[in-house]
CSV table of C-alpha atoms in Angstrom, one decimal:
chain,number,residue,atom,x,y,z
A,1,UNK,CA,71.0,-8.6,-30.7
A,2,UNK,CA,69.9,-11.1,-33.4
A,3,UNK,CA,66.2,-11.2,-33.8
A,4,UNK,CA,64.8,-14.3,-33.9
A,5,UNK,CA,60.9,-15.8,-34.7
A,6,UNK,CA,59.5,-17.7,-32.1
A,7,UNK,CA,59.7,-20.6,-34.2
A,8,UNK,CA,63.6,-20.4,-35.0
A,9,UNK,CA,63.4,-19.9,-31.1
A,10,UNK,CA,61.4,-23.0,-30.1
A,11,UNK,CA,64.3,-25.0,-33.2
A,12,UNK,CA,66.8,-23.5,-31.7
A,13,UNK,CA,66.0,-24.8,-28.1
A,14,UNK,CA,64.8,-28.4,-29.1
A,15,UNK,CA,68.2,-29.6,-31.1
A,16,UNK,CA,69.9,-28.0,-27.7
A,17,UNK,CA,68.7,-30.5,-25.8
A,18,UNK,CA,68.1,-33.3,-28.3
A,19,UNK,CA,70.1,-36.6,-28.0
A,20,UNK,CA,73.0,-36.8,-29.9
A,21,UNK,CA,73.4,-39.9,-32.5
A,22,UNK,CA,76.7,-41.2,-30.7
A,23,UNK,CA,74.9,-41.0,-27.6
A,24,UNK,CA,71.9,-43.3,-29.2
A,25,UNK,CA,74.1,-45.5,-30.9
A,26,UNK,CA,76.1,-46.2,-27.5
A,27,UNK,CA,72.7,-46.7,-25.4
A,28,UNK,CA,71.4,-48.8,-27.9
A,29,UNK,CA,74.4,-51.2,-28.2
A,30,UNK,CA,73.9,-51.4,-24.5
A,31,UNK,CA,70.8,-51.8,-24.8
A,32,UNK,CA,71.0,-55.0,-26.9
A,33,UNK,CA,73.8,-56.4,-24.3
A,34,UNK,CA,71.1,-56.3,-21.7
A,35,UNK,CA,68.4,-57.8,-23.9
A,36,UNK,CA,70.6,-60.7,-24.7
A,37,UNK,CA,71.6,-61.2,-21.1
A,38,UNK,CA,67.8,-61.9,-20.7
A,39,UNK,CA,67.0,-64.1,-23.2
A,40,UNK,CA,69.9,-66.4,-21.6
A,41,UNK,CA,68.6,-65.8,-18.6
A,42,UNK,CA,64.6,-66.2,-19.7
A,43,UNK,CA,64.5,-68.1,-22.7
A,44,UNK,CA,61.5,-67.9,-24.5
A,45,UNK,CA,61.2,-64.0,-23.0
A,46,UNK,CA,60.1,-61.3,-25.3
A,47,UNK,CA,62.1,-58.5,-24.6
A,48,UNK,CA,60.5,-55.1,-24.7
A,49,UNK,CA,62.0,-51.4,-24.8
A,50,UNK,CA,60.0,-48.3,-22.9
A,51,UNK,CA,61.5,-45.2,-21.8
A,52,UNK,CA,63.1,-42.0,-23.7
A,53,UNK,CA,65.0,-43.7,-25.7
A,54,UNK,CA,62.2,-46.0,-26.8
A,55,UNK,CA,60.2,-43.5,-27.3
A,56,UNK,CA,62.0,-41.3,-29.6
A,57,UNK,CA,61.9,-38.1,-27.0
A,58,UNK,CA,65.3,-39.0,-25.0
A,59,UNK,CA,67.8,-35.2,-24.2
A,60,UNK,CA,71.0,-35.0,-23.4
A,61,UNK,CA,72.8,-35.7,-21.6
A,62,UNK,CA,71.5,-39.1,-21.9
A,63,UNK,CA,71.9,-41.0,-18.6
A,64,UNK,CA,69.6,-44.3,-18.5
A,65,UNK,CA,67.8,-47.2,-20.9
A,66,UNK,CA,65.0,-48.7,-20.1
A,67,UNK,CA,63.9,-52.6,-21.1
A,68,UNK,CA,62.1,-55.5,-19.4
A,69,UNK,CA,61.4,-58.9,-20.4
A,70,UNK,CA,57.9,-60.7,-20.3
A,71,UNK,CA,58.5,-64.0,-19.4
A,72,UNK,CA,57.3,-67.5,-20.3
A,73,UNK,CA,54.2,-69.4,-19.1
A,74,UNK,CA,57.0,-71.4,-17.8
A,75,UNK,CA,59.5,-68.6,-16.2
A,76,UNK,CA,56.2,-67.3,-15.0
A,77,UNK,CA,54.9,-70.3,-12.9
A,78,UNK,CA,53.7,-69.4,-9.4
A,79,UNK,CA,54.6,-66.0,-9.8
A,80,UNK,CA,51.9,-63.6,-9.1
A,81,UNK,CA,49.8,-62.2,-6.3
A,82,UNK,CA,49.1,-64.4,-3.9
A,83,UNK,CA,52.4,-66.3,-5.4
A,84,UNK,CA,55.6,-66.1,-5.1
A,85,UNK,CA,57.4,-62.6,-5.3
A,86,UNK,CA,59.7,-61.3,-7.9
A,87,UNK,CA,62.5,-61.5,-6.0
A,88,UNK,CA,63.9,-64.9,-7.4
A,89,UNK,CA,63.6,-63.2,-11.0
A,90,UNK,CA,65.4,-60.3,-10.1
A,91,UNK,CA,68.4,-62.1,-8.7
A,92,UNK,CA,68.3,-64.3,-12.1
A,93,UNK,CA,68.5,-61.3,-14.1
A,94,UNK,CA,71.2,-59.8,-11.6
A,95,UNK,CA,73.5,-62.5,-12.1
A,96,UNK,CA,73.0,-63.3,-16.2
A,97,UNK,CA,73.5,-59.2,-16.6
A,98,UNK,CA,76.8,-59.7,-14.1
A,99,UNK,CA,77.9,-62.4,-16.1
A,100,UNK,CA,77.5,-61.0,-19.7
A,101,UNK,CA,78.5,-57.2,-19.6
A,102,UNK,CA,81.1,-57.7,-16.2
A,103,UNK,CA,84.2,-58.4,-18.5
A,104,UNK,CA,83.7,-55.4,-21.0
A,105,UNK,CA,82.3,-53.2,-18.4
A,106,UNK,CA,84.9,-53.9,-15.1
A,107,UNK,CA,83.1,-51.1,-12.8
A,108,UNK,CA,79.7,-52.8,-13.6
A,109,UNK,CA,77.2,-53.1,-10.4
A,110,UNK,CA,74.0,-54.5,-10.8
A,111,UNK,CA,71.5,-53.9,-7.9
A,112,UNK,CA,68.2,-55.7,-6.9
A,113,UNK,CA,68.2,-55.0,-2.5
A,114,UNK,CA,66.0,-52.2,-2.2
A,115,UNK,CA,64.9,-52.4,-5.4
A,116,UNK,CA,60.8,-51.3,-5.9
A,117,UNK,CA,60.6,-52.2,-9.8
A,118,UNK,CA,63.2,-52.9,-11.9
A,119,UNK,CA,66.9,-54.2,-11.4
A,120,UNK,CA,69.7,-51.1,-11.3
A,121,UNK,CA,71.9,-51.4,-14.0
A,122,UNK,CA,75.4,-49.1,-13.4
A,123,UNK,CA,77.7,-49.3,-15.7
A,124,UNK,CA,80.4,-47.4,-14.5
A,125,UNK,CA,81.2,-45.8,-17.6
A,126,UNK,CA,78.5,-42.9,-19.0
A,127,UNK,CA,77.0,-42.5,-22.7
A,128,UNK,CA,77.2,-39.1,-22.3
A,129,UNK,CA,80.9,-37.5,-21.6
A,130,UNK,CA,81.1,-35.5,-18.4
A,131,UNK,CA,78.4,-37.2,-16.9
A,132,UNK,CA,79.2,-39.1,-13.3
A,133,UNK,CA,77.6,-42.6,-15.2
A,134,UNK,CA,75.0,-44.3,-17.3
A,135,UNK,CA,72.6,-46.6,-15.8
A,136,UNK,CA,69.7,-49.4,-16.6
A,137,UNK,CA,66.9,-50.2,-15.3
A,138,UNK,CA,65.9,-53.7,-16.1
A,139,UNK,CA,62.3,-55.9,-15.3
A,140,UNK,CA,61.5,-59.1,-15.2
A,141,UNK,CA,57.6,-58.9,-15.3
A,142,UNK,CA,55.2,-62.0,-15.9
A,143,UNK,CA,52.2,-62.1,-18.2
A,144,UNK,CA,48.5,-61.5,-16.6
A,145,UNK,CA,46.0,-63.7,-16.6
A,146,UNK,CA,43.3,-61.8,-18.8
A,147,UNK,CA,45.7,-61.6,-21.5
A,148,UNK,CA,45.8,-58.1,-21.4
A,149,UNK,CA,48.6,-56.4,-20.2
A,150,UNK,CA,51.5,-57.4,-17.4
A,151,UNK,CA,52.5,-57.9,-13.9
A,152,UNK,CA,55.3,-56.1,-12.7
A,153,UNK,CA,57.1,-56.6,-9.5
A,154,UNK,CA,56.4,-53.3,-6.5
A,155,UNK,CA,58.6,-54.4,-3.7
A,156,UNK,CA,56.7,-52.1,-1.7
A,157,UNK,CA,52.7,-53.6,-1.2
A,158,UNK,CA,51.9,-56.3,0.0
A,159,UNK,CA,51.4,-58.4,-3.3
A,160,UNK,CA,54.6,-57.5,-4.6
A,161,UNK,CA,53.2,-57.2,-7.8
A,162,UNK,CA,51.7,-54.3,-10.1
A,163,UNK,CA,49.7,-54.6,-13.0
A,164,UNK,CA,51.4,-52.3,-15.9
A,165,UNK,CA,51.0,-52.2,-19.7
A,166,UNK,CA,54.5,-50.7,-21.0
A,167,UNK,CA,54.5,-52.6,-24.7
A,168,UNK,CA,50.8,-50.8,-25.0
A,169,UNK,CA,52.3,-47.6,-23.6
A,170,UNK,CA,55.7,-47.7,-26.3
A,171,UNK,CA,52.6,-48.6,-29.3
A,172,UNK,CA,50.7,-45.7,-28.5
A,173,UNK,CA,53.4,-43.3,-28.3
A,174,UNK,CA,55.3,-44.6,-31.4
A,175,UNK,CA,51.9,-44.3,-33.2
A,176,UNK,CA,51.8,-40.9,-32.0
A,177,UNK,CA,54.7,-40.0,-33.5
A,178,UNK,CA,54.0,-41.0,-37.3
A,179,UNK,CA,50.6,-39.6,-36.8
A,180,UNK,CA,52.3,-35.9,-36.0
A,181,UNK,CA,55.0,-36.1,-38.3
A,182,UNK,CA,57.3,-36.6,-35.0
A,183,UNK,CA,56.0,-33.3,-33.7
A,184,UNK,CA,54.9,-35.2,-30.6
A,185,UNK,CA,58.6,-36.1,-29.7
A,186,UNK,CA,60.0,-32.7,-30.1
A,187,UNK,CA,56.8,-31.4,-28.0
A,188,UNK,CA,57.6,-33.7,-25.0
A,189,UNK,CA,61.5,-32.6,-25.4
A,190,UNK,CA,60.8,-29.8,-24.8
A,191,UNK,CA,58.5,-29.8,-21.9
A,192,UNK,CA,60.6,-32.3,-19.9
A,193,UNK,CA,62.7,-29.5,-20.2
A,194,UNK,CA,59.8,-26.7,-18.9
A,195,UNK,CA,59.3,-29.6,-16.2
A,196,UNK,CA,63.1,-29.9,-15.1
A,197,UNK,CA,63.5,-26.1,-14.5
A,198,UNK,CA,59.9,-25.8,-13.0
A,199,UNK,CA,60.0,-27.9,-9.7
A,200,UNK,CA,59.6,-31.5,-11.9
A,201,UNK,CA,55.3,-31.1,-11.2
A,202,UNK,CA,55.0,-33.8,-13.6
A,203,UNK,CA,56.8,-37.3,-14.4
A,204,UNK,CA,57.8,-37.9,-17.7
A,205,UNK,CA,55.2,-40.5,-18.3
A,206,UNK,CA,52.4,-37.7,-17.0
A,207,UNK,CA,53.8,-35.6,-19.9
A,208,UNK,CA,53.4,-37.9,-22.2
A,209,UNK,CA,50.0,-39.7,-21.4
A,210,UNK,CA,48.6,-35.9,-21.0
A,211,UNK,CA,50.2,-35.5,-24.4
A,212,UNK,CA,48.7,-38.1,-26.4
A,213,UNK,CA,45.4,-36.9,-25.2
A,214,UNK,CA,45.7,-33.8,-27.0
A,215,UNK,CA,48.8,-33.7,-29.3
A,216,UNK,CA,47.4,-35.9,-32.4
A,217,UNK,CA,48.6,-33.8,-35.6
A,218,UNK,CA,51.4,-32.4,-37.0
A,219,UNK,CA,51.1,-28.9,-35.7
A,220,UNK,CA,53.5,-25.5,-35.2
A,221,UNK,CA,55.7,-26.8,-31.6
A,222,UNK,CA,54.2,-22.8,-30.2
A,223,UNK,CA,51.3,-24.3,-30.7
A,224,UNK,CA,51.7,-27.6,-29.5
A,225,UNK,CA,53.3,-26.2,-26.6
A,226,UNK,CA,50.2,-24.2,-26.2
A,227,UNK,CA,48.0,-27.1,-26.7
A,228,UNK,CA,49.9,-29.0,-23.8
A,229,UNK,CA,49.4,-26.8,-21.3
A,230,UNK,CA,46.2,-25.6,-21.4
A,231,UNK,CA,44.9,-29.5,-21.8
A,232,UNK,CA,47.0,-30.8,-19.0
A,233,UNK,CA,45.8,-28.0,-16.9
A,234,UNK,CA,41.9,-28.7,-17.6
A,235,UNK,CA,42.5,-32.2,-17.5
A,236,UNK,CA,44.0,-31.9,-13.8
A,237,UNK,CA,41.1,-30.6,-12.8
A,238,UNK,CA,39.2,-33.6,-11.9
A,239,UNK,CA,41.7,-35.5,-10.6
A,240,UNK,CA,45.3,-37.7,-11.5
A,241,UNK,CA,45.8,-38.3,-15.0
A,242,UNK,CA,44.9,-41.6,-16.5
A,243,UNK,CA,46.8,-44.6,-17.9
A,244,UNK,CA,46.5,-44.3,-21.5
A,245,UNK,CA,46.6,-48.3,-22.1
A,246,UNK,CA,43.5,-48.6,-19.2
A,247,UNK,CA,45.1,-51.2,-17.3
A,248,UNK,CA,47.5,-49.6,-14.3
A,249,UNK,CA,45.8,-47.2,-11.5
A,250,UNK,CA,46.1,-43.2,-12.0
A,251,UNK,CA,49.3,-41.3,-12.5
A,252,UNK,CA,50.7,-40.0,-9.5
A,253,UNK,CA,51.7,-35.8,-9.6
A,254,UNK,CA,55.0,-34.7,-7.6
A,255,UNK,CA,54.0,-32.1,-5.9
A,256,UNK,CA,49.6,-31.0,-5.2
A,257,UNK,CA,47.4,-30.9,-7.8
A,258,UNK,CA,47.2,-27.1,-7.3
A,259,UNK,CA,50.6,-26.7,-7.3
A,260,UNK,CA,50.9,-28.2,-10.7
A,261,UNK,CA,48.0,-26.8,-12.7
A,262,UNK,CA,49.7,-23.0,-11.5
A,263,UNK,CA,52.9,-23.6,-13.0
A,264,UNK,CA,50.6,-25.4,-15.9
A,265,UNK,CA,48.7,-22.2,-16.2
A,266,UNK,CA,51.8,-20.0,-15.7
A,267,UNK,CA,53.4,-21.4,-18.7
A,268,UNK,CA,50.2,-21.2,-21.0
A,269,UNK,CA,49.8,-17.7,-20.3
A,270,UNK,CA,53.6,-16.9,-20.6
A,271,UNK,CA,53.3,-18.4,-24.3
A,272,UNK,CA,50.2,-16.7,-25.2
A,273,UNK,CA,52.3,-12.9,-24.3
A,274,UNK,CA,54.7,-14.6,-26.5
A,275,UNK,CA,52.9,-15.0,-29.2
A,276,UNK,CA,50.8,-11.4,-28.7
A,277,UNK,CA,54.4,-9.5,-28.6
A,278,UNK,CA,55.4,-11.3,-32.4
A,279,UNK,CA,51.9,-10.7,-33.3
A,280,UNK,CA,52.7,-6.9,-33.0
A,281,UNK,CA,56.5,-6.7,-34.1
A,282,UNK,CA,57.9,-6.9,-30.5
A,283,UNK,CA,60.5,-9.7,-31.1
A,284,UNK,CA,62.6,-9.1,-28.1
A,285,UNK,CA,59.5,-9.1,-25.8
A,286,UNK,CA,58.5,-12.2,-27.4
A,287,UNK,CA,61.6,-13.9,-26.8
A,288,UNK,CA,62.0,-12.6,-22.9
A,289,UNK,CA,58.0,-14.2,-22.6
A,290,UNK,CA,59.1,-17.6,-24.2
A,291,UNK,CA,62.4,-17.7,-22.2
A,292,UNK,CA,60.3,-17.9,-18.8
A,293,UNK,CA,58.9,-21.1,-19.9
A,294,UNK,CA,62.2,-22.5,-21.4
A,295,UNK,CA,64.9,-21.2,-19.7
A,296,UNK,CA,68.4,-21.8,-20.8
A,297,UNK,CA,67.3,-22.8,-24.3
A,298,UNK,CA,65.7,-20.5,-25.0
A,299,UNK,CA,68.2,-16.9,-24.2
A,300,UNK,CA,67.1,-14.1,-22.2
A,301,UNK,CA,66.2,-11.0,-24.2
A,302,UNK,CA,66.4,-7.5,-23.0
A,303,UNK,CA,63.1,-6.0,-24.7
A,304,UNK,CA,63.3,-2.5,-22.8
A,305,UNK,CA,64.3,-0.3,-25.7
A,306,UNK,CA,61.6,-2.4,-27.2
A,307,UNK,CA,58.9,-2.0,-25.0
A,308,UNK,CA,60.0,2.0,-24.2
A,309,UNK,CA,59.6,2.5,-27.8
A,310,UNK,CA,56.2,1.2,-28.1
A,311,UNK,CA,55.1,3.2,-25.0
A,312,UNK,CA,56.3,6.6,-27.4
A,313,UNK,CA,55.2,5.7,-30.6
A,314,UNK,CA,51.6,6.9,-30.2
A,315,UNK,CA,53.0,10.3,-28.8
A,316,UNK,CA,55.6,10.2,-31.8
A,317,UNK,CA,52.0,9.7,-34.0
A,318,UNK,CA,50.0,12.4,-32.4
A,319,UNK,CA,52.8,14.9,-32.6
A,320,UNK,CA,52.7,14.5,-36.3
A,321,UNK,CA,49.0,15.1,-36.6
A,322,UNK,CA,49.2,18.6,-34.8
A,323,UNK,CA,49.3,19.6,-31.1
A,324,UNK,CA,45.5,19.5,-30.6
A,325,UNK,CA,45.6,15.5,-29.7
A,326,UNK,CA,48.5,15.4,-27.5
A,327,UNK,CA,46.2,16.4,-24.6
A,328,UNK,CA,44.3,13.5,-25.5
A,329,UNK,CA,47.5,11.0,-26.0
A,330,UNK,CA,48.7,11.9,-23.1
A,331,UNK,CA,45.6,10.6,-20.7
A,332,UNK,CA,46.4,7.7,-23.1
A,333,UNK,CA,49.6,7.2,-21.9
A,334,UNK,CA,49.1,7.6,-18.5
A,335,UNK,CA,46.7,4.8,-18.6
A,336,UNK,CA,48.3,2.2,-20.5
A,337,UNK,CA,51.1,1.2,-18.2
């Protein structure tokens, strides 16, 4: 078996998974249908772009976009809290998207019943081959009063409305990315991967809002990786992550808060026996540790010659120097299992 560094490894795994360039350019040009529906629809809009694809981080097989608009003063009139509810905006968005894309895209639904945030885009017709479809999800959200920030619908409270900051939220994680040399995005690749075969403890937005706190530099991705995990688990501790842009409430977990910071702890420890087996020439047990925390990118190894052979080689030593020590070896040896 091919020997491999746990760096080549953790390579390796990341362009496995990475988006490929058709499958940008083809989000992106629908992307730029959906944004134009919404300046028809909202003119004098700004049109804004969040999600994986926004953010530089998206896999494959690439399966949504993301986008929203932030509306007029004028649009936005006596929508609010205590206002009217976004209902009216989402069926005006519904019906400019229907009218733009329905003729190129003929299996085209666009959904706003039952709705919480944002308007279901499905396309009928997927980015990525093999997959059942690709999908959008689009909002119409309304500027807050302070200036700072939006309001986005939440069909499911009582105001109907949210207060969110997804323009601060794409700055801060675009920033991130020049200031580690994109290390940030390949980081986050690969632990929405470690979160997709791990029980999904963590959203996507969890990973990254836990990851700008403590991912700032360009940095090797084991050690990113590292870095990750044992910041996310300390700062679990205390309670639900925070929004980075200090406007919406705490970031929900999937699962308990204990649940999370075990499989958080699990995969910190699984990378540090990673790194220890390289450290002392045990490639194959290196690779077996990292493939617990990425399986399927990272391959299975078989380390038991490996690890059988470093269980001898102080006998092999001690039989060299003479038979005196091999009474003392062998107390050795029955210890160190």
């Amino acid at each position: 078996m091919k020997q491999e560094t746990l760096r080549q490894l953790l390579e390796d795994a990341r362009h496995a998974i990475e988006v490929t360039d058709e499958e940008l350019d083809e989000a992106r040009r629908r992307r730029r249908l959906l944004a134009s529906a919404m300046r028809h629809a909202f003119p004098g809009s700004t049109i804004y772009f969040n999600g994986s694809v926004a953010h530089g981080d998206a896999n494959t097989p690439l399966t949504d976009v993301d986008l929203g608009a932030k509306l007029s003063a004028r649009d936005a009139e006596g929508y609010g809290p205590g206002g009217k509810d976004p209902l009216p905006l989402m069926e005006r968005a519904r019906d400019a998207i229907r009218t733009e894309l329905g003729e190129e895209f003929p299996d085209l639904t666009v959904q706003v019943e039952g709705r919480r945030r944002a308007v279901l885009v499905r396309f009928g017709d997927p980015v990525t081959p093999g997959q059942p479809d690709f999908t959008a999800d689009v909002m119409t959200a309304i500027p807050h009063p302070s200036g700072v920030g939006l309001y986005i619908p939440n069909m499911e409270i009582s105001d109907r409305w949210d207060r969110a900051d997804p323009l601060t939220h794409t700055k801060l994680v675009l920033r991130a990315l020049d200031d580690t040399d994109r290390v940030f995005a390949r980081t986050v690749r690969l632990l929405k991967h470690w979160n997709k075969t791990h029980s999904k403890p963590l959203c996507s937005w969890n990973i990254k809002a836990l990851a700008l706190e403590c991912i700032k530099q360009p940095m090797p991705l084991i050690e990113a990786l590292e870095t990750f995990f044992t910041h996310a688990d300390e700062a679990l501790k205390d309670g639900p992550t925070d929004d980075p842009a200090h406007v919406a409430g705490p970031i929900p977990l999937n699962m308990s808060r204990g649940d999370a910071r075990r499989r958080l702890r699990t995969a910190r420890d699984y990378l540090k026996l990673a790194q220890e087996h390289e450290d002392e020439g045990r490639p194959l047990s290196a690779q077996w540790a990292l493939s617990r925390v990425l399986p399927e990118i990272v391959p299975d190894a078989d380390a038991t010659d490996e690890e059988q052979e470093r269980i001898r080689a102080p006998f092999s030593a001690a039989a060299a120097i003479g038979p005196g020590l091999v009474h003392g070896v062998t107390s050795t040896r029955a210890w160190a299992p």
